[in-house]
């Protein structure tokens, strides 16, 4: 589903990704962990092309992200082609970015109505189903400010799912939440993984990684230092940098 090859990315003189190779097979959950500043968010943002890359290749669903290759040369995709590619990729951030003046249902309906041209009635039906799925069937008419952080994040997940993505990217989705609200969001993500959704999850929640992840990737300073089965990697980390990191987060 995702194939990342030799990806490099720099911001000015700072090289943030120094040659990343990573595969995410369809239906798998890859958890990306690592210290702050190691390039995790940048990697996710490169996958859905919120950031350009300096070299390497990223394929999603068999398509080169952001480019088309003709006669051995890369050509930047036209904006509407890039939008079409991005539509298949949902992204959930640390902050929820809901529309404050719209209810939960209206937030979830927005994308399908404006982008997919789904009818209002159909979009509303679907939004209700999705809110039900994230445990918020009774909160559809609430505004974001009337919802807890955990509830807002679950609306944000429902809103992403409304676009029927084939890949979901999560960038520290529980890091901004009060500790008692973390589990309800992780539970929704766990359910989503169980439905076979392909997911890349940047997280510090090692129990989630251990229980839900098919692959754990430890990044440090722009490179993947260690990777493997989360249970094995966490039980017996090989690199000192990973051991030090786990000592801080666990
Ligand atoms: P992480 O998510 O692992 O904390 P990031 O990918 O956010 O790391 O950032 C990696 C490095 O790139 C950091 O040093 C950060 O300051 C820098 N960085 C990220 N985005 C930008 C940007 N748009 N412009 C300049 N530097 C950036
Ligand atoms: Mg980050």
PDB file of C-alpha atoms and ligand atoms in Angstrom:
ATOM      1  CA  UNK A   1       0.000   0.000   0.000  1.00  0.00           C
ATOM      2  CA  UNK A   2       2.867   2.362   0.846  1.00  0.00           C
ATOM      3  CA  UNK A   3       6.353   1.995  -0.556  1.00  0.00           C
ATOM      4  CA  UNK A   4       8.999   4.476   0.506  1.00  0.00           C
ATOM      5  CA  UNK A   5      12.417   4.328  -1.124  1.00  0.00           C
ATOM      6  CA  UNK A   6      15.572   6.330  -0.349  1.00  0.00           C
ATOM      7  CA  UNK A   7      13.585   9.375   0.700  1.00  0.00           C
ATOM      8  CA  UNK A   8      15.569  12.452   1.621  1.00  0.00           C
ATOM      9  CA  UNK A   9      14.188  15.751   2.800  1.00  0.00           C
ATOM     10  CA  UNK A  10      15.903  18.898   3.986  1.00  0.00           C
ATOM     11  CA  UNK A  11      14.702  22.204   5.366  1.00  0.00           C
ATOM     12  CA  UNK A  12      17.443  24.647   4.369  1.00  0.00           C
ATOM     13  CA  UNK A  13      20.690  23.270   5.718  1.00  0.00           C
ATOM     14  CA  UNK A  14      18.938  20.808   8.047  1.00  0.00           C
ATOM     15  CA  UNK A  15      18.568  17.322   6.628  1.00  0.00           C
ATOM     16  CA  UNK A  16      15.507  15.884   8.349  1.00  0.00           C
ATOM     17  CA  UNK A  17      15.081  12.606   6.433  1.00  0.00           C
ATOM     18  CA  UNK A  18      18.348  10.940   5.482  1.00  0.00           C
ATOM     19  CA  UNK A  19      17.324   8.060   3.269  1.00  0.00           C
ATOM     20  CA  UNK A  20      14.159   6.362   4.464  1.00  0.00           C
ATOM     21  CA  UNK A  21      13.034   2.972   3.171  1.00  0.00           C
ATOM     22  CA  UNK A  22       9.768   1.585   4.437  1.00  0.00           C
ATOM     23  CA  UNK A  23       6.948  -0.656   3.220  1.00  0.00           C
ATOM     24  CA  UNK A  24       3.451  -0.734   4.623  1.00  0.00           C
ATOM     25  CA  UNK A  25       1.542  -3.719   3.236  1.00  0.00           C
ATOM     26  CA  UNK A  26      -2.218  -3.362   2.805  1.00  0.00           C
ATOM     27  CA  UNK A  27      -4.092  -3.977   6.030  1.00  0.00           C
ATOM     28  CA  UNK A  28      -1.067  -3.518   8.261  1.00  0.00           C
ATOM     29  CA  UNK A  29      -0.416  -1.045  11.048  1.00  0.00           C
ATOM     30  CA  UNK A  30       3.037   0.496  11.231  1.00  0.00           C
ATOM     31  CA  UNK A  31       3.848   2.389  14.401  1.00  0.00           C
ATOM     32  CA  UNK A  32       6.566   5.013  14.126  1.00  0.00           C
ATOM     33  CA  UNK A  33       8.287   6.046  17.337  1.00  0.00           C
ATOM     34  CA  UNK A  34      11.276   8.194  18.128  1.00  0.00           C
ATOM     35  CA  UNK A  35      12.433  11.294  19.944  1.00  0.00           C
ATOM     36  CA  UNK A  36      11.091  14.735  19.175  1.00  0.00           C
ATOM     37  CA  UNK A  37      12.712  16.193  16.067  1.00  0.00           C
ATOM     38  CA  UNK A  38      13.675  12.826  14.594  1.00  0.00           C
ATOM     39  CA  UNK A  39      11.567  13.405  11.458  1.00  0.00           C
ATOM     40  CA  UNK A  40       8.429  11.382  12.186  1.00  0.00           C
ATOM     41  CA  UNK A  41       5.909  14.095  11.283  1.00  0.00           C
ATOM     42  CA  UNK A  42       7.904  15.069   8.226  1.00  0.00           C
ATOM     43  CA  UNK A  43       7.844  11.465   7.032  1.00  0.00           C
ATOM     44  CA  UNK A  44       4.044  11.270   7.367  1.00  0.00           C
ATOM     45  CA  UNK A  45       3.671  14.645   5.668  1.00  0.00           C
ATOM     46  CA  UNK A  46       5.812  13.444   2.787  1.00  0.00           C
ATOM     47  CA  UNK A  47       3.576  10.389   2.344  1.00  0.00           C
ATOM     48  CA  UNK A  48       0.500  12.510   1.621  1.00  0.00           C
ATOM     49  CA  UNK A  49       2.647  15.121  -0.087  1.00  0.00           C
ATOM     50  CA  UNK A  50       1.984  17.937   2.365  1.00  0.00           C
ATOM     51  CA  UNK A  51       5.760  18.189   1.994  1.00  0.00           C
ATOM     52  CA  UNK A  52       7.766  17.659  -1.158  1.00  0.00           C
ATOM     53  CA  UNK A  53      10.777  15.350  -1.053  1.00  0.00           C
ATOM     54  CA  UNK A  54      14.263  16.132  -2.329  1.00  0.00           C
ATOM     55  CA  UNK A  55      15.020  12.666  -3.610  1.00  0.00           C
ATOM     56  CA  UNK A  56      13.671   9.130  -3.510  1.00  0.00           C
ATOM     57  CA  UNK A  57      10.234   7.827  -4.308  1.00  0.00           C
ATOM     58  CA  UNK A  58       6.968   7.301  -2.464  1.00  0.00           C
ATOM     59  CA  UNK A  59       4.223   5.137  -3.908  1.00  0.00           C
ATOM     60  CA  UNK A  60       0.763   4.883  -2.400  1.00  0.00           C
ATOM     61  CA  UNK A  61      -1.636   2.341  -3.846  1.00  0.00           C
ATOM     62  CA  UNK A  62       0.808   1.733  -6.662  1.00  0.00           C
ATOM     63  CA  UNK A  63       0.880   5.395  -7.691  1.00  0.00           C
ATOM     64  CA  UNK A  64       3.876   7.648  -7.349  1.00  0.00           C
ATOM     65  CA  UNK A  65       2.783  10.379  -4.921  1.00  0.00           C
ATOM     66  CA  UNK A  66       2.838  13.817  -6.460  1.00  0.00           C
ATOM     67  CA  UNK A  67       4.539  12.815  -9.681  1.00  0.00           C
ATOM     68  CA  UNK A  68       4.046  10.896 -12.835  1.00  0.00           C
ATOM     69  CA  UNK A  69       6.972   9.182 -14.516  1.00  0.00           C
ATOM     70  CA  UNK A  70       7.231   9.465 -18.309  1.00  0.00           C
ATOM     71  CA  UNK A  71      10.220   8.461 -20.428  1.00  0.00           C
ATOM     72  CA  UNK A  72      12.200   7.874 -17.245  1.00  0.00           C
ATOM     73  CA  UNK A  73      11.580  11.421 -16.021  1.00  0.00           C
ATOM     74  CA  UNK A  74       9.451  12.754 -13.197  1.00  0.00           C
ATOM     75  CA  UNK A  75       6.771  15.336 -13.860  1.00  0.00           C
ATOM     76  CA  UNK A  76       4.918  17.082 -11.062  1.00  0.00           C
ATOM     77  CA  UNK A  77       1.255  16.164 -10.992  1.00  0.00           C
ATOM     78  CA  UNK A  78      -1.355  18.786 -11.702  1.00  0.00           C
ATOM     79  CA  UNK A  79      -3.099  20.087  -8.572  1.00  0.00           C
ATOM     80  CA  UNK A  80      -6.372  18.264  -9.256  1.00  0.00           C
ATOM     81  CA  UNK A  81      -4.479  15.000  -9.778  1.00  0.00           C
ATOM     82  CA  UNK A  82      -2.636  15.509  -6.489  1.00  0.00           C
ATOM     83  CA  UNK A  83      -5.962  16.261  -4.771  1.00  0.00           C
ATOM     84  CA  UNK A  84      -7.358  13.013  -6.113  1.00  0.00           C
ATOM     85  CA  UNK A  85      -4.378  11.105  -4.713  1.00  0.00           C
ATOM     86  CA  UNK A  86      -4.617  12.847  -1.350  1.00  0.00           C
ATOM     87  CA  UNK A  87      -8.311  12.045  -1.076  1.00  0.00           C
ATOM     88  CA  UNK A  88      -7.423   8.389  -0.606  1.00  0.00           C
ATOM     89  CA  UNK A  89      -5.296   9.226   2.427  1.00  0.00           C
ATOM     90  CA  UNK A  90      -6.811  10.322   5.720  1.00  0.00           C
ATOM     91  CA  UNK A  91      -4.732  12.227   8.228  1.00  0.00           C
ATOM     92  CA  UNK A  92      -5.372  12.792  11.910  1.00  0.00           C
ATOM     93  CA  UNK A  93      -3.199  15.253  13.792  1.00  0.00           C
ATOM     94  CA  UNK A  94      -2.380  15.921  17.421  1.00  0.00           C
ATOM     95  CA  UNK A  95      -4.740  18.914  17.276  1.00  0.00           C
ATOM     96  CA  UNK A  96      -8.163  18.106  15.915  1.00  0.00           C
ATOM     97  CA  UNK A  97      -8.731  21.042  13.542  1.00  0.00           C
ATOM     98  CA  UNK A  98     -12.525  20.689  13.575  1.00  0.00           C
ATOM     99  CA  UNK A  99     -14.618  23.543  12.209  1.00  0.00           C
ATOM    100  CA  UNK A 100     -15.656  25.302  15.441  1.00  0.00           C
ATOM    101  CA  UNK A 101     -18.958  26.653  14.114  1.00  0.00           C
ATOM    102  CA  UNK A 102     -20.178  23.320  12.818  1.00  0.00           C
ATOM    103  CA  UNK A 103     -21.654  20.447  14.758  1.00  0.00           C
ATOM    104  CA  UNK A 104     -20.037  17.031  14.878  1.00  0.00           C
ATOM    105  CA  UNK A 105     -22.322  15.757  12.108  1.00  0.00           C
ATOM    106  CA  UNK A 106     -21.672  18.824   9.964  1.00  0.00           C
ATOM    107  CA  UNK A 107     -17.925  18.389  10.428  1.00  0.00           C
ATOM    108  CA  UNK A 108     -18.128  14.806   9.225  1.00  0.00           C
ATOM    109  CA  UNK A 109     -20.412  15.710   6.279  1.00  0.00           C
ATOM    110  CA  UNK A 110     -18.272  18.566   5.009  1.00  0.00           C
ATOM    111  CA  UNK A 111     -15.764  16.580   2.932  1.00  0.00           C
ATOM    112  CA  UNK A 112     -18.222  14.232   1.232  1.00  0.00           C
ATOM    113  CA  UNK A 113     -20.573  17.095   0.332  1.00  0.00           C
ATOM    114  CA  UNK A 114     -18.015  19.614  -0.922  1.00  0.00           C
ATOM    115  CA  UNK A 115     -15.372  17.315  -2.374  1.00  0.00           C
ATOM    116  CA  UNK A 116     -17.111  14.069  -3.296  1.00  0.00           C
ATOM    117  CA  UNK A 117     -20.400  15.774  -4.245  1.00  0.00           C
ATOM    118  CA  UNK A 118     -22.323  13.348  -2.074  1.00  0.00           C
ATOM    119  CA  UNK A 119     -25.942  14.429  -1.535  1.00  0.00           C
ATOM    120  CA  UNK A 120     -26.648  16.104   1.801  1.00  0.00           C
ATOM    121  CA  UNK A 121     -29.056  13.358   2.829  1.00  0.00           C
ATOM    122  CA  UNK A 122     -26.606  10.610   1.981  1.00  0.00           C
ATOM    123  CA  UNK A 123     -23.699  12.436   3.650  1.00  0.00           C
ATOM    124  CA  UNK A 124     -25.777  12.942   6.796  1.00  0.00           C
ATOM    125  CA  UNK A 125     -26.686   9.264   6.934  1.00  0.00           C
ATOM    126  CA  UNK A 126     -23.080   8.289   6.513  1.00  0.00           C
ATOM    127  CA  UNK A 127     -21.934  10.832   9.124  1.00  0.00           C
ATOM    128  CA  UNK A 128     -24.352   9.364  11.645  1.00  0.00           C
ATOM    129  CA  UNK A 129     -23.044   5.867  10.960  1.00  0.00           C
ATOM    130  CA  UNK A 130     -19.464   7.015  11.373  1.00  0.00           C
ATOM    131  CA  UNK A 131     -20.189   8.883  14.598  1.00  0.00           C
ATOM    132  CA  UNK A 132     -21.874   5.743  15.856  1.00  0.00           C
ATOM    133  CA  UNK A 133     -18.792   3.771  14.936  1.00  0.00           C
ATOM    134  CA  UNK A 134     -16.554   6.060  17.021  1.00  0.00           C
ATOM    135  CA  UNK A 135     -18.977   5.894  19.939  1.00  0.00           C
ATOM    136  CA  UNK A 136     -20.527   9.341  19.474  1.00  0.00           C
ATOM    137  CA  UNK A 137     -24.010   8.525  18.174  1.00  0.00           C
ATOM    138  CA  UNK A 138     -25.497  10.832  20.808  1.00  0.00           C
ATOM    139  CA  UNK A 139     -23.132  13.762  20.184  1.00  0.00           C
ATOM    140  CA  UNK A 140     -23.899  14.549  16.554  1.00  0.00           C
ATOM    141  CA  UNK A 141     -25.473  17.926  17.294  1.00  0.00           C
ATOM    142  CA  UNK A 142     -22.764  19.115  19.647  1.00  0.00           C
ATOM    143  CA  UNK A 143     -20.260  21.752  18.641  1.00  0.00           C
ATOM    144  CA  UNK A 144     -16.549  21.024  19.114  1.00  0.00           C
ATOM    145  CA  UNK A 145     -16.350  23.318  22.157  1.00  0.00           C
ATOM    146  CA  UNK A 146     -19.055  21.193  23.803  1.00  0.00           C
ATOM    147  CA  UNK A 147     -17.000  18.022  23.379  1.00  0.00           C
ATOM    148  CA  UNK A 148     -14.018  16.708  25.323  1.00  0.00           C
ATOM    149  CA  UNK A 149     -10.657  16.437  23.610  1.00  0.00           C
ATOM    150  CA  UNK A 150     -11.102  12.695  23.218  1.00  0.00           C
ATOM    151  CA  UNK A 151     -14.547  13.177  21.674  1.00  0.00           C
ATOM    152  CA  UNK A 152     -13.215  15.858  19.324  1.00  0.00           C
ATOM    153  CA  UNK A 153     -10.431  13.568  18.210  1.00  0.00           C
ATOM    154  CA  UNK A 154     -12.960  10.801  17.548  1.00  0.00           C
ATOM    155  CA  UNK A 155     -15.010  13.236  15.425  1.00  0.00           C
ATOM    156  CA  UNK A 156     -11.795  14.057  13.561  1.00  0.00           C
ATOM    157  CA  UNK A 157     -11.265  10.354  12.882  1.00  0.00           C
ATOM    158  CA  UNK A 158     -14.876   9.985  11.686  1.00  0.00           C
ATOM    159  CA  UNK A 159     -14.386  13.008   9.449  1.00  0.00           C
ATOM    160  CA  UNK A 160     -11.319  11.414   7.851  1.00  0.00           C
ATOM    161  CA  UNK A 161     -13.119   8.120   7.362  1.00  0.00           C
ATOM    162  CA  UNK A 162     -16.005   9.897   5.633  1.00  0.00           C
ATOM    163  CA  UNK A 163     -13.707  10.386   2.647  1.00  0.00           C
ATOM    164  CA  UNK A 164     -13.337   6.597   2.416  1.00  0.00           C
ATOM    165  CA  UNK A 165      -9.548   6.570   2.526  1.00  0.00           C
ATOM    166  CA  UNK A 166      -7.542   3.441   1.833  1.00  0.00           C
ATOM    167  CA  UNK A 167      -4.720   4.651   4.086  1.00  0.00           C
ATOM    168  CA  UNK A 168      -4.866   6.487   7.407  1.00  0.00           C
ATOM    169  CA  UNK A 169      -1.996   8.528   8.837  1.00  0.00           C
ATOM    170  CA  UNK A 170      -2.039   9.404  12.530  1.00  0.00           C
ATOM    171  CA  UNK A 171       0.444  11.930  13.919  1.00  0.00           C
ATOM    172  CA  UNK A 172       0.506  11.626  17.712  1.00  0.00           C
ATOM    173  CA  UNK A 173      -3.300  11.532  17.861  1.00  0.00           C
ATOM    174  CA  UNK A 174      -3.401  11.212  21.644  1.00  0.00           C
ATOM    175  CA  UNK A 175      -0.521  13.483  22.637  1.00  0.00           C
ATOM    176  CA  UNK A 176      -2.681  16.543  23.257  1.00  0.00           C
ATOM    177  CA  UNK A 177      -5.232  14.652  25.352  1.00  0.00           C
ATOM    178  CA  UNK A 178      -5.643  14.426  29.084  1.00  0.00           C
ATOM    179  CA  UNK A 179      -4.459  10.977  30.192  1.00  0.00           C
ATOM    180  CA  UNK A 180      -7.958   9.715  31.000  1.00  0.00           C
ATOM    181  CA  UNK A 181      -9.111  10.444  27.415  1.00  0.00           C
ATOM    182  CA  UNK A 182      -6.297   8.636  25.638  1.00  0.00           C
ATOM    183  CA  UNK A 183      -7.789   5.146  25.792  1.00  0.00           C
ATOM    184  CA  UNK A 184     -11.100   6.022  24.116  1.00  0.00           C
ATOM    185  CA  UNK A 185      -9.222   7.299  21.075  1.00  0.00           C
ATOM    186  CA  UNK A 186      -6.863   4.320  21.017  1.00  0.00           C
ATOM    187  CA  UNK A 187      -9.911   2.030  21.203  1.00  0.00           C
ATOM    188  CA  UNK A 188     -11.335   3.611  18.051  1.00  0.00           C
ATOM    189  CA  UNK A 189      -7.980   3.207  16.317  1.00  0.00           C
ATOM    190  CA  UNK A 190      -7.785  -0.403  17.462  1.00  0.00           C
ATOM    191  CA  UNK A 191     -11.255  -1.077  15.991  1.00  0.00           C
ATOM    192  CA  UNK A 192     -10.218   0.596  12.769  1.00  0.00           C
ATOM    193  CA  UNK A 193      -7.127  -1.601  12.543  1.00  0.00           C
ATOM    194  CA  UNK A 194      -9.322  -4.649  13.124  1.00  0.00           C
ATOM    195  CA  UNK A 195     -11.401  -3.729  10.060  1.00  0.00           C
ATOM    196  CA  UNK A 196      -8.244  -4.060   7.969  1.00  0.00           C
ATOM    197  CA  UNK A 197      -7.435  -0.370   7.499  1.00  0.00           C
ATOM    198  CA  UNK A 198      -3.834   0.300   6.496  1.00  0.00           C
ATOM    199  CA  UNK A 199      -2.388   2.703   9.060  1.00  0.00           C
ATOM    200  CA  UNK A 200       0.817   4.607   9.798  1.00  0.00           C
ATOM    201  CA  UNK A 201       0.745   5.765  13.391  1.00  0.00           C
ATOM    202  CA  UNK A 202       3.258   8.079  15.043  1.00  0.00           C
ATOM    203  CA  UNK A 203       2.771   7.506  18.731  1.00  0.00           C
ATOM    204  CA  UNK A 204       4.404   7.257  22.119  1.00  0.00           C
ATOM    205  CA  UNK A 205       1.822   4.698  23.234  1.00  0.00           C
ATOM    206  CA  UNK A 206       3.981   1.599  23.426  1.00  0.00           C
ATOM    207  CA  UNK A 207       1.132  -0.638  24.591  1.00  0.00           C
ATOM    208  CA  UNK A 208      -0.834   0.314  21.486  1.00  0.00           C
ATOM    209  CA  UNK A 209       2.228  -0.394  19.329  1.00  0.00           C
ATOM    210  CA  UNK A 210       2.733  -3.741  21.012  1.00  0.00           C
ATOM    211  CA  UNK A 211      -0.896  -4.837  20.758  1.00  0.00           C
ATOM    212  CA  UNK A 212      -1.987  -3.354  17.430  1.00  0.00           C
ATOM    213  CA  UNK A 213       1.196  -2.779  15.431  1.00  0.00           C
ATOM    214  CA  UNK A 214       2.354  -5.223  12.789  1.00  0.00           C
ATOM    215  CA  UNK A 215       5.617  -3.338  12.513  1.00  0.00           C
ATOM    216  CA  UNK A 216       7.462  -0.955  14.802  1.00  0.00           C
ATOM    217  CA  UNK A 217       9.836   1.591  13.346  1.00  0.00           C
ATOM    218  CA  UNK A 218      12.215   3.553  15.553  1.00  0.00           C
ATOM    219  CA  UNK A 219      13.474   6.780  13.986  1.00  0.00           C
ATOM    220  CA  UNK A 220      16.282   8.903  15.295  1.00  0.00           C
ATOM    221  CA  UNK A 221      17.933  11.858  13.621  1.00  0.00           C
ATOM    222  CA  UNK A 222      16.319  11.272  10.232  1.00  0.00           C
ATOM    223  CA  UNK A 223      17.046   7.572   9.863  1.00  0.00           C
ATOM    224  CA  UNK A 224      15.270   4.351  10.770  1.00  0.00           C
ATOM    225  CA  UNK A 225      17.512   2.913  13.437  1.00  0.00           C
ATOM    226  CA  UNK A 226      15.557  -0.216  14.254  1.00  0.00           C
ATOM    227  CA  UNK A 227      12.442  -1.978  12.974  1.00  0.00           C
ATOM    228  CA  UNK A 228      10.589  -5.226  13.356  1.00  0.00           C
ATOM    229  CA  UNK A 229       7.786  -6.992  15.139  1.00  0.00           C
ATOM    230  CA  UNK A 230       6.760  -4.593  17.931  1.00  0.00           C
ATOM    231  CA  UNK A 231       6.675  -7.324  20.558  1.00  0.00           C
ATOM    232  CA  UNK A 232      10.187  -8.447  19.709  1.00  0.00           C
ATOM    233  CA  UNK A 233      11.643  -4.975  19.300  1.00  0.00           C
ATOM    234  CA  UNK A 234      10.178  -3.716  22.555  1.00  0.00           C
ATOM    235  CA  UNK A 235      11.142  -6.828  24.504  1.00  0.00           C
ATOM    236  CA  UNK A 236      14.713  -6.772  23.256  1.00  0.00           C
ATOM    237  CA  UNK A 237      15.767  -3.467  21.661  1.00  0.00           C
ATOM    238  CA  UNK A 238      19.138  -3.866  19.967  1.00  0.00           C
ATOM    239  CA  UNK A 239      20.251  -0.258  19.775  1.00  0.00           C
ATOM    240  CA  UNK A 240      21.297   1.830  22.728  1.00  0.00           C
ATOM    241  CA  UNK A 241      19.392   4.843  21.355  1.00  0.00           C
ATOM    242  CA  UNK A 242      16.139   2.859  21.345  1.00  0.00           C
ATOM    243  CA  UNK A 243      16.790   1.563  24.859  1.00  0.00           C
ATOM    244  CA  UNK A 244      17.364   5.127  26.051  1.00  0.00           C
ATOM    245  CA  UNK A 245      14.183   6.313  24.289  1.00  0.00           C
ATOM    246  CA  UNK A 246      12.067   3.526  25.771  1.00  0.00           C
ATOM    247  CA  UNK A 247      13.447   4.339  29.206  1.00  0.00           C
ATOM    248  CA  UNK A 248      11.980   7.832  28.803  1.00  0.00           C
ATOM    249  CA  UNK A 249       8.537   7.007  27.425  1.00  0.00           C
ATOM    250  CA  UNK A 250       7.618   3.824  29.303  1.00  0.00           C
TER     251      UNK A 250
HETATM  252  P1  LIG B   1       9.160  14.839  14.894  1.00  0.00           P
HETATM  253  O1  LIG B   1       7.775  14.737  14.361  1.00  0.00           O
HETATM  254  O2  LIG B   1       9.875  13.518  14.944  1.00  0.00           O
HETATM  255  O3  LIG B   1       9.223  15.531  16.217  1.00  0.00           O
HETATM  256  P2  LIG B   1       9.564  16.665  12.712  1.00  0.00           P
HETATM  257  O4  LIG B   1       9.430  15.866  11.479  1.00  0.00           O
HETATM  258  O5  LIG B   1       8.421  17.513  13.123  1.00  0.00           O
HETATM  259  O6  LIG B   1      10.026  15.703  13.905  1.00  0.00           O
HETATM  260  O7  LIG B   1      10.808  17.625  12.583  1.00  0.00           O
HETATM  261  C1  LIG B   1      12.104  17.171  12.255  1.00  0.00           C
HETATM  262  C2  LIG B   1      13.033  18.364  12.177  1.00  0.00           C
HETATM  263  O8  LIG B   1      12.648  19.171  11.080  1.00  0.00           O
HETATM  264  C3  LIG B   1      12.994  19.261  13.404  1.00  0.00           C
HETATM  265  O9  LIG B   1      14.290  19.715  13.650  1.00  0.00           O
HETATM  266  C4  LIG B   1      12.096  20.389  12.968  1.00  0.00           C
HETATM  267  O10 LIG B   1      12.421  21.563  13.641  1.00  0.00           O
HETATM  268  C5  LIG B   1      12.401  20.498  11.500  1.00  0.00           C
HETATM  269  N1  LIG B   1      11.263  21.000  10.707  1.00  0.00           N
HETATM  270  C6  LIG B   1      10.056  20.404  10.575  1.00  0.00           C
HETATM  271  N2  LIG B   1       9.258  21.103   9.751  1.00  0.00           N
HETATM  272  C7  LIG B   1       9.981  22.169   9.329  1.00  0.00           C
HETATM  273  C8  LIG B   1       9.719  23.266   8.447  1.00  0.00           C
HETATM  274  N3  LIG B   1       8.542  23.391   7.814  1.00  0.00           N
HETATM  275  N4  LIG B   1      10.706  24.159   8.269  1.00  0.00           N
HETATM  276  C9  LIG B   1      11.913  24.030   8.880  1.00  0.00           C
HETATM  277  N5  LIG B   1      12.226  23.011   9.717  1.00  0.00           N
HETATM  278  C10 LIG B   1      11.276  22.099   9.946  1.00  0.00           C
HETATM  279 MG1  LIG B   2       5.989  15.262  15.190  1.00  0.00          MG
END
